[in-house]
CSV table of C-alpha atoms in Angstrom, one decimal:
chain,number,residue,atom,x,y,z
R,60,THR,CA,90.6,28.6,34.4
R,61,ARG,CA,93.8,28.9,37.0
R,62,ALA,CA,93.6,26.7,40.3
R,63,PRO,CA,92.5,29.1,43.3
R,64,ARG,CA,95.5,29.9,45.3
R,65,PRO,CA,96.0,27.9,48.6
R,66,ASN,CA,94.7,29.2,51.8
R,67,LEU,CA,96.8,27.4,54.6
R,68,ALA,CA,95.7,30.0,57.5
R,69,SER,CA,92.5,28.2,59.5
R,70,PRO,CA,89.1,30.0,57.9
R,71,LEU,CA,88.3,30.6,61.1
R,72,ALA,CA,91.0,33.2,62.0
R,73,VAL,CA,88.4,36.1,60.1
R,74,GLY,CA,87.2,39.2,61.1
R,75,PRO,CA,83.6,40.2,60.0
R,76,ILE,CA,81.9,37.2,58.8
R,77,GLY,CA,83.2,36.0,55.3
R,78,ALA,CA,86.9,37.8,55.4
R,79,THR,CA,89.6,36.0,55.8
R,80,GLY,CA,93.3,36.4,57.0
R,81,GLY,CA,91.9,38.9,59.9
R,82,ALA,CA,92.1,38.6,64.2
R,83,ARG,CA,90.7,35.6,65.3
R,84,VAL,CA,87.2,36.9,67.1
R,85,ASN,CA,87.1,36.2,70.2
R,86,GLU,CA,85.9,39.5,72.3
R,87,PRO,CA,83.1,38.5,74.5
R,88,ARG,CA,79.7,40.2,74.1
R,89,SER,CA,76.5,39.9,75.5
R,90,THR,CA,73.8,37.4,74.2
R,91,ALA,CA,71.7,40.1,73.3
R,92,GLU,CA,74.4,41.7,71.3
R,93,ARG,CA,75.4,38.7,69.4
R,94,PRO,CA,75.0,38.4,66.2
R,95,VAL,CA,73.9,35.1,65.2
R,96,LEU,CA,75.9,32.4,63.0
R,97,GLU,CA,74.3,29.2,61.6
R,98,ILE,CA,75.7,25.9,61.8
R,99,GLN,CA,74.5,23.1,59.1
R,100,GLY,CA,75.6,19.7,58.1
R,101,PRO,CA,77.7,18.5,60.9
R,102,TYR,CA,77.0,14.8,62.7
R,103,VAL,CA,77.9,14.9,65.9
R,104,GLY,CA,78.1,11.0,66.1
R,105,ASN,CA,81.2,11.1,64.2
R,106,ALA,CA,84.4,12.4,65.8
R,107,GLY,CA,85.5,14.3,63.0
R,108,ASP,CA,82.1,16.1,62.7
R,109,ALA,CA,82.4,16.9,66.4
R,110,LEU,CA,85.9,18.4,66.2
R,111,MET,CA,84.9,20.5,63.5
R,112,LEU,CA,82.2,22.0,65.8
R,113,GLN,CA,84.4,22.4,68.8
R,114,GLY,CA,86.9,24.5,66.8
R,115,ILE,CA,84.0,26.6,65.7
R,116,ALA,CA,82.8,27.2,69.0
R,117,ASP,CA,86.5,27.5,70.7
R,118,ARG,CA,86.7,30.5,68.0
R,119,LEU,CA,83.8,32.1,67.5
R,120,GLY,CA,81.3,31.4,70.3
R,121,ASP,CA,82.3,34.3,71.7
R,122,ALA,CA,81.4,37.0,69.3
R,123,TYR,CA,78.1,35.1,67.7
R,124,THR,CA,75.6,32.5,68.8
R,125,LEU,CA,75.6,29.6,67.6
R,126,VAL,CA,72.4,28.0,66.3
R,127,ALA,CA,71.4,24.9,64.4
R,128,LYS,CA,67.9,23.0,64.1
R,129,PRO,CA,67.3,21.1,67.3
R,130,GLY,CA,68.2,17.4,66.5
R,131,LEU,CA,71.4,18.9,65.6
R,132,ALA,CA,71.5,21.6,68.8
R,133,ALA,CA,70.6,18.7,71.2
R,134,ASP,CA,73.4,16.8,69.7
R,135,ALA,CA,75.8,19.5,70.4
R,136,GLN,CA,74.8,20.7,73.6
R,137,ARG,CA,75.0,16.6,74.9
R,138,ILE,CA,78.8,16.5,74.5
R,139,GLY,CA,79.6,19.8,75.8
R,140,ILE,CA,79.1,22.7,73.1
R,141,ASP,CA,76.7,25.7,72.7
R,142,VAL,CA,74.4,25.4,70.4
R,143,GLN,CA,71.1,26.6,70.6
R,144,PRO,CA,68.3,25.4,69.1
R,145,ILE,CA,66.2,26.8,66.2
R,146,GLN,CA,62.8,26.7,64.5
R,147,ARG,CA,63.2,28.5,61.8
R,148,PHE,CA,63.9,32.3,61.2
R,149,VAL,CA,61.1,34.7,59.7
R,150,ARG,CA,61.5,34.5,56.1
R,151,SER,CA,60.4,37.7,55.2
R,152,GLU,CA,61.8,41.2,55.9
R,153,MET,CA,57.9,42.6,56.6
R,154,ALA,CA,57.3,39.9,59.0
R,155,ASP,CA,60.7,40.0,61.1
R,156,GLN,CA,60.3,44.2,61.4
R,157,PHE,CA,56.5,43.7,62.7
R,158,LEU,CA,57.7,40.8,65.3
R,159,HIS,CA,60.7,42.5,66.2
R,160,ALA,CA,58.7,45.7,66.5
R,161,LEU,CA,56.3,44.0,68.8
R,162,VAL,CA,57.2,41.1,70.6
R,163,PRO,CA,60.4,41.1,73.3
R,164,GLU,CA,63.5,39.2,71.7
R,165,ALA,CA,63.7,36.5,74.3
R,166,ALA,CA,59.8,35.6,73.7
R,167,MET,CA,61.2,35.0,70.3
R,168,ARG,CA,64.2,33.0,71.1
R,169,LYS,CA,61.8,30.8,73.3
R,170,ARG,CA,60.0,29.8,70.1
R,171,GLY,CA,63.2,29.6,68.2
R,172,TRP,CA,62.8,32.5,66.2
R,173,ILE,CA,65.9,34.7,65.2
R,174,PRO,CA,65.4,38.4,64.1
R,175,ARG,CA,66.9,38.6,60.0
R,176,SER,CA,68.8,41.3,61.2
R,177,ARG,CA,70.7,39.1,63.6
R,178,LEU,CA,71.8,36.3,61.4
R,179,ALA,CA,75.6,36.7,60.4
R,180,GLY,CA,75.4,33.9,57.8
R,181,ILE,CA,75.3,29.9,57.5
R,182,LEU,CA,78.6,28.1,57.7
R,183,ASP,CA,78.6,24.7,56.4
R,184,CYS,CA,80.7,22.3,58.1
R,185,SER,CA,79.6,18.7,56.9
R,186,GLY,CA,83.1,17.4,56.2
R,187,TYR,CA,81.6,15.0,53.1
R,188,ALA,CA,78.3,15.3,51.9
R,189,TYR,CA,78.3,16.6,48.9
R,190,GLY,CA,79.3,13.6,46.4
R,191,GLU,CA,77.9,10.5,44.5
R,192,PRO,CA,77.2,8.8,47.5
R,193,TRP,CA,74.7,10.9,48.8
R,194,GLY,CA,71.8,10.3,45.5
R,195,ARG,CA,70.1,13.1,43.9
R,196,GLY,CA,67.4,13.6,46.4
R,197,ARG,CA,70.1,15.1,49.2
R,198,MET,CA,71.1,17.4,46.6
R,199,ARG,CA,68.6,18.4,45.3
R,200,LYS,CA,67.4,19.5,48.7
R,201,MET,CA,70.6,21.3,49.6
R,202,ALA,CA,70.4,23.0,46.0
R,203,ARG,CA,66.7,24.3,46.9
R,204,ARG,CA,67.6,25.2,49.9
R,205,THR,CA,70.6,27.5,49.4
R,206,SER,CA,68.7,29.1,46.3
R,207,ARG,CA,66.3,30.1,49.0
R,208,ARG,CA,68.9,31.8,51.3
R,209,LEU,CA,70.3,33.6,48.2
R,210,ARG,CA,67.3,35.4,48.0
R,211,ARG,CA,67.1,36.2,51.3
R,212,ARG,CA,70.9,37.7,50.8
R,213,GLU,CA,71.9,35.0,53.4
R,214,LYS,CA,75.7,34.7,53.3
R,215,LEU,CA,76.7,31.2,53.4
R,216,ILE,CA,80.5,29.5,53.6
R,217,PHE,CA,81.5,26.3,53.3
R,218,LEU,CA,84.2,25.4,55.8
R,219,PRO,CA,86.8,23.0,54.4
R,220,GLN,CA,85.3,19.9,52.8
R,221,MET,CA,85.5,17.1,50.6
R,222,PHE,CA,83.5,17.4,47.5
R,223,GLY,CA,82.8,14.8,44.5
R,224,THR,CA,83.2,12.7,43.0
R,225,LEU,CA,80.0,13.7,40.6
R,226,GLU,CA,79.5,11.7,37.8
R,227,ASP,CA,75.8,11.6,37.9
R,228,GLU,CA,75.0,14.6,35.4
R,229,GLN,CA,71.8,15.9,37.6
R,230,GLN,CA,73.7,15.8,41.0
R,231,ARG,CA,76.4,18.0,39.1
R,232,GLU,CA,73.9,20.6,38.3
R,233,HIS,CA,72.6,20.4,41.5
R,234,VAL,CA,75.9,20.8,43.7
R,235,ARG,CA,76.6,23.7,40.7
R,236,ARG,CA,74.0,25.3,41.8
R,237,THR,CA,74.9,25.0,45.4
R,238,ILE,CA,78.7,26.0,45.6
R,239,GLU,CA,77.5,29.3,42.9
R,240,SER,CA,75.4,30.3,46.1
R,241,ALA,CA,77.4,30.4,48.6
R,242,ASP,CA,79.8,33.3,49.0
R,243,LEU,CA,83.3,31.6,50.3
R,244,VAL,CA,83.9,27.9,49.5
R,245,PHE,CA,86.7,26.1,51.1
R,246,ALA,CA,87.9,22.8,49.5
R,247,ARG,CA,89.8,20.7,51.4
R,248,ASP,CA,92.0,18.9,49.3
R,249,TRP,CA,93.4,19.5,45.4
R,250,VAL,CA,90.8,16.6,44.1
R,251,SER,CA,87.7,18.5,45.6
R,252,THR,CA,89.1,21.6,43.8
R,253,GLU,CA,89.3,20.1,40.5
R,254,THR,CA,86.0,18.6,41.1
R,255,LEU,CA,84.5,22.0,42.0
R,256,LEU,CA,86.1,23.7,38.6
R,257,ALA,CA,84.9,20.8,37.3
R,258,LEU,CA,81.4,22.1,37.4
R,259,GLY,CA,82.1,25.4,35.8
R,260,VAL,CA,82.4,27.0,39.3
R,261,SER,CA,84.2,30.0,39.3
R,262,ASP,CA,87.3,30.4,41.2
R,263,ALA,CA,86.3,33.8,42.3
R,264,ASN,CA,85.0,32.5,45.9
R,265,LEU,CA,87.1,29.2,46.2
R,266,ARG,CA,89.9,28.7,48.2
R,267,ARG,CA,91.5,25.3,49.3
R,268,SER,CA,92.1,25.0,53.1
R,269,PRO,CA,93.0,22.2,55.0
R,270,ASP,CA,91.2,20.7,57.4
R,271,PHE,CA,91.0,22.7,61.1
R,272,THR,CA,90.0,19.8,63.8
R,273,ASN,CA,93.8,20.5,64.7
R,274,LEU,CA,92.7,23.9,66.5
R,275,VAL,CA,91.0,21.7,69.1
R,276,SER,CA,93.2,21.0,72.2
R,277,GLY,CA,93.6,17.5,72.5
R,278,GLU,CA,93.5,16.2,76.2
R,279,LEU,CA,95.2,12.9,77.0
R,280,PRO,CA,93.9,10.8,79.9
R,281,PRO,CA,96.4,10.8,83.1
R,282,GLU,CA,97.1,7.1,82.5
R,283,HIS,CA,98.1,7.3,78.8
R,284,ARG,CA,101.7,5.9,78.5
R,285,PRO,CA,102.6,6.0,74.7
R,286,ALA,CA,105.0,3.7,73.4
R,287,PRO,CA,108.4,4.9,72.2
R,288,GLY,CA,107.5,4.7,68.2
R,289,GLY,CA,103.9,3.7,68.4
R,290,VAL,CA,101.3,4.2,66.2
R,291,ALA,CA,97.8,5.3,67.0
R,292,ILE,CA,95.1,4.2,64.8
R,293,VAL,CA,91.3,6.5,64.9
R,294,PRO,CA,88.5,5.0,62.8
R,295,ASN,CA,86.6,6.7,61.0
R,296,HIS,CA,82.6,6.4,61.5
R,297,ARG,CA,82.4,5.6,58.0
R,298,MET,CA,84.3,2.5,58.4
R,299,LEU,CA,81.1,1.4,60.7
R,300,ASP,CA,78.4,2.5,59.0
R,301,ARG,CA,79.3,2.0,55.4
R,302,PRO,CA,82.1,-0.8,55.1
R,303,SER,CA,83.0,-2.0,51.4
R,304,ALA,CA,82.1,-5.3,50.3
R,305,ALA,CA,85.9,-6.4,51.4
């Protein structure tokens, strides 16, 4: 199987959702006109995840309404990122049409209901959630959730992240089902790319693209005076909650 071509441009430089390489989507729209993007995966307590979420909001927030489960939405709002809470989407086309015809959208939004017609897609920006350390139960849950979204014809895009390692056969199958259900998958490095290809995943929608947190402009404190030749070490959150035995 041929390796997928690298895509060194940011996956957030998009035209219509799912199309890469287009102009940045930054034309402001009124809230009532904006299509909806659901965000899944990031843990805002991790600085890298928070930067990914900020990058998404900076690039897409004027063109899309960003929504997430209440816990993630609250965490995002706490650090100043506009993500609206959503309880659930109306699951059937018939129910969606019925509610949309009878209930004002403002009232629907207060209850956390978004018309399916407004849902442009789901962005998974987990960073690292599809690998051996997370266990079979989590992989199984993700595969089932993705299968439901596939049946509802919802677009799913995995933004650049790490995949693997995957030695457990059940985990491999759950991740394969999840990835094959996606419209577009960005692996962050060659090891992740090879991990997915080894599962038998088609490379048709698989791309390699680096981390995009560098899209967020940094703000140094006024009193910061870097020493000549100095090196800054930024520890990952996982060094604290998943320390090695050493």
